[in-house]
CSV table of C-alpha atoms in Angstrom, one decimal:
chain,number,residue,atom,x,y,z
A,1,ALA,CA,0.0,0.0,0.0
A,2,GLN,CA,1.1,3.5,-0.7
A,3,THR,CA,1.9,5.9,2.1
A,4,VAL,CA,2.4,9.7,2.1
A,5,THR,CA,4.5,11.5,4.8
A,6,GLN,CA,4.6,15.1,5.6
A,7,SER,CA,7.2,15.6,8.2
A,8,GLN,CA,6.4,19.3,9.0
A,9,PRO,CA,3.2,19.6,11.1
A,10,GLU,CA,3.6,23.4,11.1
A,11,MET,CA,5.5,26.0,9.1
A,12,SER,CA,5.6,29.7,9.1
A,13,VAL,CA,6.8,32.3,6.6
A,14,GLN,CA,7.0,36.0,6.3
A,15,GLU,CA,4.7,37.7,3.8
A,16,ALA,CA,6.5,38.0,0.4
A,17,GLU,CA,9.1,35.4,1.3
A,18,THR,CA,9.4,31.9,0.0
A,19,VAL,CA,8.6,28.7,1.8
A,20,THR,CA,9.0,25.0,0.9
A,21,LEU,CA,6.7,22.2,2.3
A,22,SER,CA,8.1,18.7,2.2
A,23,CYS,CA,6.4,15.5,1.2
A,24,THR,CA,7.7,12.0,0.7
A,25,TYR,CA,5.8,8.9,-0.4
A,26,ASP,CA,6.3,5.2,-0.7
A,27,THR,CA,5.1,3.2,-3.6
A,28,SER,CA,6.2,0.2,-5.8
A,29,GLU,CA,4.3,1.6,-8.8
A,30,SER,CA,5.9,3.5,-11.7
A,31,ASP,CA,2.9,5.4,-12.9
A,32,TYR,CA,1.0,7.7,-10.6
A,33,TYR,CA,-0.1,11.3,-9.9
A,34,LEU,CA,0.9,13.5,-7.0
A,35,PHE,CA,-1.1,16.5,-5.8
A,36,TRP,CA,-1.0,19.3,-3.4
A,37,TYR,CA,-4.3,20.5,-1.9
A,38,LYS,CA,-4.9,23.5,0.3
A,39,GLN,CA,-7.5,23.6,3.0
A,40,PRO,CA,-8.2,27.0,4.5
A,41,PRO,CA,-10.4,27.5,7.6
A,42,SER,CA,-13.4,27.3,5.4
A,43,ARG,CA,-12.5,23.6,5.1
A,44,GLN,CA,-12.9,23.6,1.3
A,45,MET,CA,-10.2,21.4,-0.3
A,46,ILE,CA,-8.6,23.4,-3.1
A,47,LEU,CA,-6.3,21.8,-5.7
A,48,VAL,CA,-3.0,23.7,-5.8
A,49,ILE,CA,-0.9,21.7,-8.2
A,50,ARG,CA,-0.6,18.3,-9.8
A,51,GLN,CA,2.3,16.3,-11.2
A,52,GLU,CA,2.3,13.2,-13.4
A,53,ALA,CA,5.1,10.8,-12.4
A,54,TYR,CA,6.2,10.2,-16.0
A,55,LYS,CA,6.9,13.8,-16.6
A,56,GLN,CA,10.4,14.9,-15.6
A,57,GLN,CA,9.5,18.6,-15.8
A,58,ASN,CA,8.4,20.0,-12.5
A,59,ALA,CA,4.9,21.4,-12.5
A,60,THR,CA,4.3,25.2,-12.0
A,61,GLU,CA,1.2,27.2,-11.3
A,62,ASN,CA,1.9,30.9,-10.9
A,63,ARG,CA,3.6,31.3,-7.5
A,64,PHE,CA,3.4,27.6,-6.7
A,65,SER,CA,6.0,25.1,-8.0
A,66,VAL,CA,7.1,21.6,-7.1
A,67,ASN,CA,10.4,19.8,-6.8
A,68,PHE,CA,9.6,16.3,-7.9
A,69,GLN,CA,12.4,13.8,-7.3
A,70,LYS,CA,11.0,10.4,-8.5
A,71,ALA,CA,14.0,8.3,-7.4
A,72,ALA,CA,14.0,9.8,-4.0
A,73,LYS,CA,10.1,9.7,-3.9
A,74,SER,CA,10.0,13.3,-2.8
A,75,PHE,CA,7.5,15.9,-3.9
A,76,SER,CA,8.0,19.3,-2.2
A,77,LEU,CA,5.9,22.4,-2.7
A,78,LYS,CA,7.5,25.8,-3.0
A,79,ILE,CA,5.4,28.9,-2.5
A,80,SER,CA,7.0,32.1,-3.7
A,81,ASP,CA,6.1,35.6,-2.7
A,82,SER,CA,3.9,34.3,0.1
A,83,GLN,CA,0.6,36.1,0.6
A,84,LEU,CA,-1.7,36.2,3.7
A,85,GLY,CA,-4.2,34.2,1.7
A,86,ASP,CA,-1.8,31.3,1.5
A,87,ALA,CA,-2.3,30.6,5.1
A,88,ALA,CA,-4.0,27.2,5.3
A,89,MET,CA,-3.4,23.4,5.9
A,90,TYR,CA,-1.6,21.9,3.0
A,91,PHE,CA,-2.0,18.2,2.1
A,92,CYS,CA,0.1,16.2,-0.2
A,93,ALA,CA,-1.7,13.3,-2.0
A,94,TYR,CA,-0.9,10.3,-4.1
A,95,ARG,CA,-3.1,8.6,-6.7
A,96,SER,CA,-2.3,5.5,-8.6
A,97,GLN,CA,-2.5,5.7,-12.4
A,98,GLU,CA,-2.6,1.9,-12.7
A,99,THR,CA,-6.1,1.6,-11.3
A,100,SER,CA,-9.0,3.6,-12.7
A,101,GLY,CA,-10.9,5.5,-10.1
A,102,SER,CA,-8.3,4.9,-7.5
A,103,ARG,CA,-8.4,6.5,-4.1
A,104,LEU,CA,-6.3,9.5,-3.0
A,105,THR,CA,-3.9,8.8,-0.2
A,106,PHE,CA,-3.2,11.9,1.8
A,107,GLY,CA,-0.4,12.9,4.1
A,108,GLU,CA,-1.0,14.2,7.6
A,109,GLY,CA,-0.9,17.9,6.5
A,110,THR,CA,1.3,20.9,7.1
A,111,GLN,CA,-0.3,24.0,8.8
A,112,LEU,CA,1.2,27.1,7.1
A,113,THR,CA,1.1,30.4,8.8
A,114,VAL,CA,1.9,33.6,6.9
A,115,ASN,CA,3.1,36.5,9.1
A,116,PRO,CA,2.5,40.1,7.9
B,1,SER,CA,-13.5,21.6,-12.9
B,2,ALA,CA,-16.9,20.5,-11.7
B,3,VAL,CA,-19.0,22.6,-9.3
B,4,ILE,CA,-19.9,20.5,-6.3
B,5,SER,CA,-22.4,21.4,-3.5
B,6,GLN,CA,-23.1,19.6,-0.3
B,7,LYS,CA,-26.1,19.8,2.1
B,8,PRO,CA,-26.2,20.5,5.0
B,9,SER,CA,-23.0,22.6,5.5
B,10,ARG,CA,-23.1,21.7,9.1
B,11,ASP,CA,-25.3,20.0,11.7
B,12,ILE,CA,-25.5,19.2,15.4
B,13,CYS,CA,-27.1,15.9,16.1
B,14,GLN,CA,-27.9,13.7,19.1
B,15,ARG,CA,-26.3,10.3,19.6
B,16,GLY,CA,-28.3,7.4,18.2
B,17,THR,CA,-29.8,9.4,15.4
B,18,SER,CA,-28.9,9.4,11.7
B,19,LEU,CA,-28.0,12.1,9.2
B,20,THR,CA,-28.0,12.1,5.4
B,21,ILE,CA,-25.6,14.3,3.6
B,22,GLN,CA,-26.3,15.2,0.0
B,23,CYS,CA,-23.7,15.8,-2.7
B,24,GLN,CA,-24.7,17.4,-6.0
B,25,VAL,CA,-22.5,17.9,-9.1
B,26,ASP,CA,-23.2,20.3,-12.0
B,27,SER,CA,-22.1,17.7,-14.6
B,28,GLN,CA,-22.2,14.0,-15.0
B,29,VAL,CA,-19.4,12.1,-13.4
B,30,THR,CA,-18.6,8.4,-13.2
B,31,MET,CA,-16.8,8.3,-9.9
B,32,MET,CA,-17.9,9.9,-6.7
B,33,PHE,CA,-16.0,9.6,-3.4
B,34,TRP,CA,-16.9,10.1,0.3
B,35,TYR,CA,-14.1,11.1,2.7
B,36,ARG,CA,-14.1,11.7,6.5
B,37,GLN,CA,-11.8,14.2,8.2
B,38,GLN,CA,-11.7,13.8,11.9
B,39,PRO,CA,-10.8,16.8,14.0
B,40,GLY,CA,-7.1,17.9,13.4
B,41,GLN,CA,-6.5,14.9,11.1
B,42,SER,CA,-6.1,14.2,7.4
B,43,LEU,CA,-8.7,12.8,5.0
B,44,THR,CA,-9.7,9.2,5.0
B,45,LEU,CA,-11.7,7.6,2.1
B,46,ILE,CA,-14.9,6.0,3.3
B,47,ALA,CA,-16.2,4.6,0.0
B,48,THR,CA,-16.4,5.0,-3.7
B,49,ALA,CA,-19.8,5.4,-5.3
B,50,ASN,CA,-20.6,4.3,-8.8
B,51,GLN,CA,-23.9,4.9,-10.5
B,52,GLY,CA,-25.9,1.7,-10.9
B,53,SER,CA,-23.8,-0.4,-8.6
B,54,GLU,CA,-23.1,-0.9,-4.9
B,55,ALA,CA,-20.6,1.4,-3.3
B,56,THR,CA,-17.1,0.0,-2.6
B,57,TYR,CA,-16.1,0.5,1.1
B,58,GLU,CA,-12.7,0.9,2.5
B,59,SER,CA,-11.3,-1.1,5.3
B,60,GLY,CA,-12.9,0.0,8.6
B,61,PHE,CA,-16.1,1.3,7.0
B,62,VAL,CA,-19.3,-0.7,6.6
B,63,ILE,CA,-22.5,-0.3,4.7
B,64,ASP,CA,-24.7,-0.5,7.8
B,65,LYS,CA,-23.0,2.4,9.4
B,66,PHE,CA,-22.4,4.5,6.2
B,67,PRO,CA,-25.1,3.6,3.6
B,68,ILE,CA,-24.5,5.4,0.3
B,69,SER,CA,-26.9,6.0,-2.6
B,70,ARG,CA,-26.0,6.9,-6.1
B,71,PRO,CA,-29.2,7.2,-8.1
B,72,ASN,CA,-27.7,9.1,-11.1
B,73,LEU,CA,-24.5,10.6,-12.5
B,74,THR,CA,-24.8,13.9,-10.7
B,75,PHE,CA,-26.0,13.0,-7.2
B,76,SER,CA,-25.1,10.9,-4.2
B,77,THR,CA,-25.9,10.7,-0.5
B,78,LEU,CA,-24.0,9.4,2.5
B,79,THR,CA,-25.9,8.5,5.7
B,80,VAL,CA,-24.2,8.4,9.0
B,81,SER,CA,-26.2,6.0,11.1
B,82,ASN,CA,-26.7,5.5,14.8
B,83,MET,CA,-24.3,8.3,15.5
B,84,SER,CA,-21.9,8.6,18.4
B,85,PRO,CA,-19.6,11.5,19.4
B,86,GLU,CA,-16.8,9.7,17.6
B,87,ASP,CA,-18.6,10.4,14.3
B,88,SER,CA,-18.0,14.1,14.8
B,89,SER,CA,-16.0,15.0,11.7
B,90,ILE,CA,-16.1,16.8,8.4
B,91,TYR,CA,-17.5,14.7,5.6
B,92,LEU,CA,-16.5,15.6,2.1
B,93,CYS,CA,-17.5,14.3,-1.3
B,94,SER,CA,-15.3,14.5,-4.3
B,95,VAL,CA,-15.5,13.7,-8.0
B,96,GLU,CA,-12.9,12.9,-10.6
B,97,GLY,CA,-12.6,15.2,-13.6
B,98,GLY,CA,-10.4,17.4,-15.6
B,99,GLN,CA,-6.8,16.3,-16.3
B,100,GLY,CA,-5.1,13.3,-14.8
B,101,ASP,CA,-8.2,12.0,-13.0
B,102,THR,CA,-7.9,14.9,-10.6
B,103,GLN,CA,-10.3,14.9,-7.7
B,104,TYR,CA,-12.3,18.0,-6.9
B,105,PHE,CA,-14.0,18.4,-3.6
B,106,GLY,CA,-17.3,19.7,-2.3
B,107,PRO,CA,-17.3,22.3,0.5
B,108,GLY,CA,-17.8,19.6,3.2
B,109,THR,CA,-20.3,19.0,5.9
B,110,ARG,CA,-19.3,19.6,9.5
B,111,LEU,CA,-21.0,17.2,11.8
B,112,THR,CA,-21.1,17.4,15.6
B,113,VAL,CA,-22.6,14.6,17.6
B,114,LEU,CA,-23.6,15.3,21.2
């Protein structure tokens, strides 16, 4: 079974600075997807970014980018120019590509605080 | 991405009662998922709901406790039966869509059981 680990329960960053959230995972599969979701206090789960394992290029969405290291099974999220609205719980998630309709396996989450 | 709504957004219930949570999607989707998020914890999949077939439950979740209906391709319900305080959680539905079988989530239902 796949597992996802986020080793940083809490992180903080100054507004306009850059922060990196860590995620590692364990799988024996070669094809899969990885995601970062954001959950603000409103509890809505919002997709931040996705990465397909077969793509070597790191995904980027505006101020959000990932560092995907397949061999190391690492998938970190970098937030540049942090904004107050980035404050939220961030979850890393894994989805198998080998099974249609497969479940998402989530990490424990990292609570990000943005200081003005 | 699909627009997903859930009802109710929150509820406070007495132990021993049941609550049915509705999930509505603005487009037809094959797969719908129900997750539970206990206080301060991550999301755990309860079951996968396919239209026209029985839901598939994850280990630790049973149909008698969490019956699910999926009458069409845009709607599903999850019932939390015979509730106890341990059932106090956020319940979220999600659907697959867009690129890479990405899951998109509803706004969640916050349930408190007294």
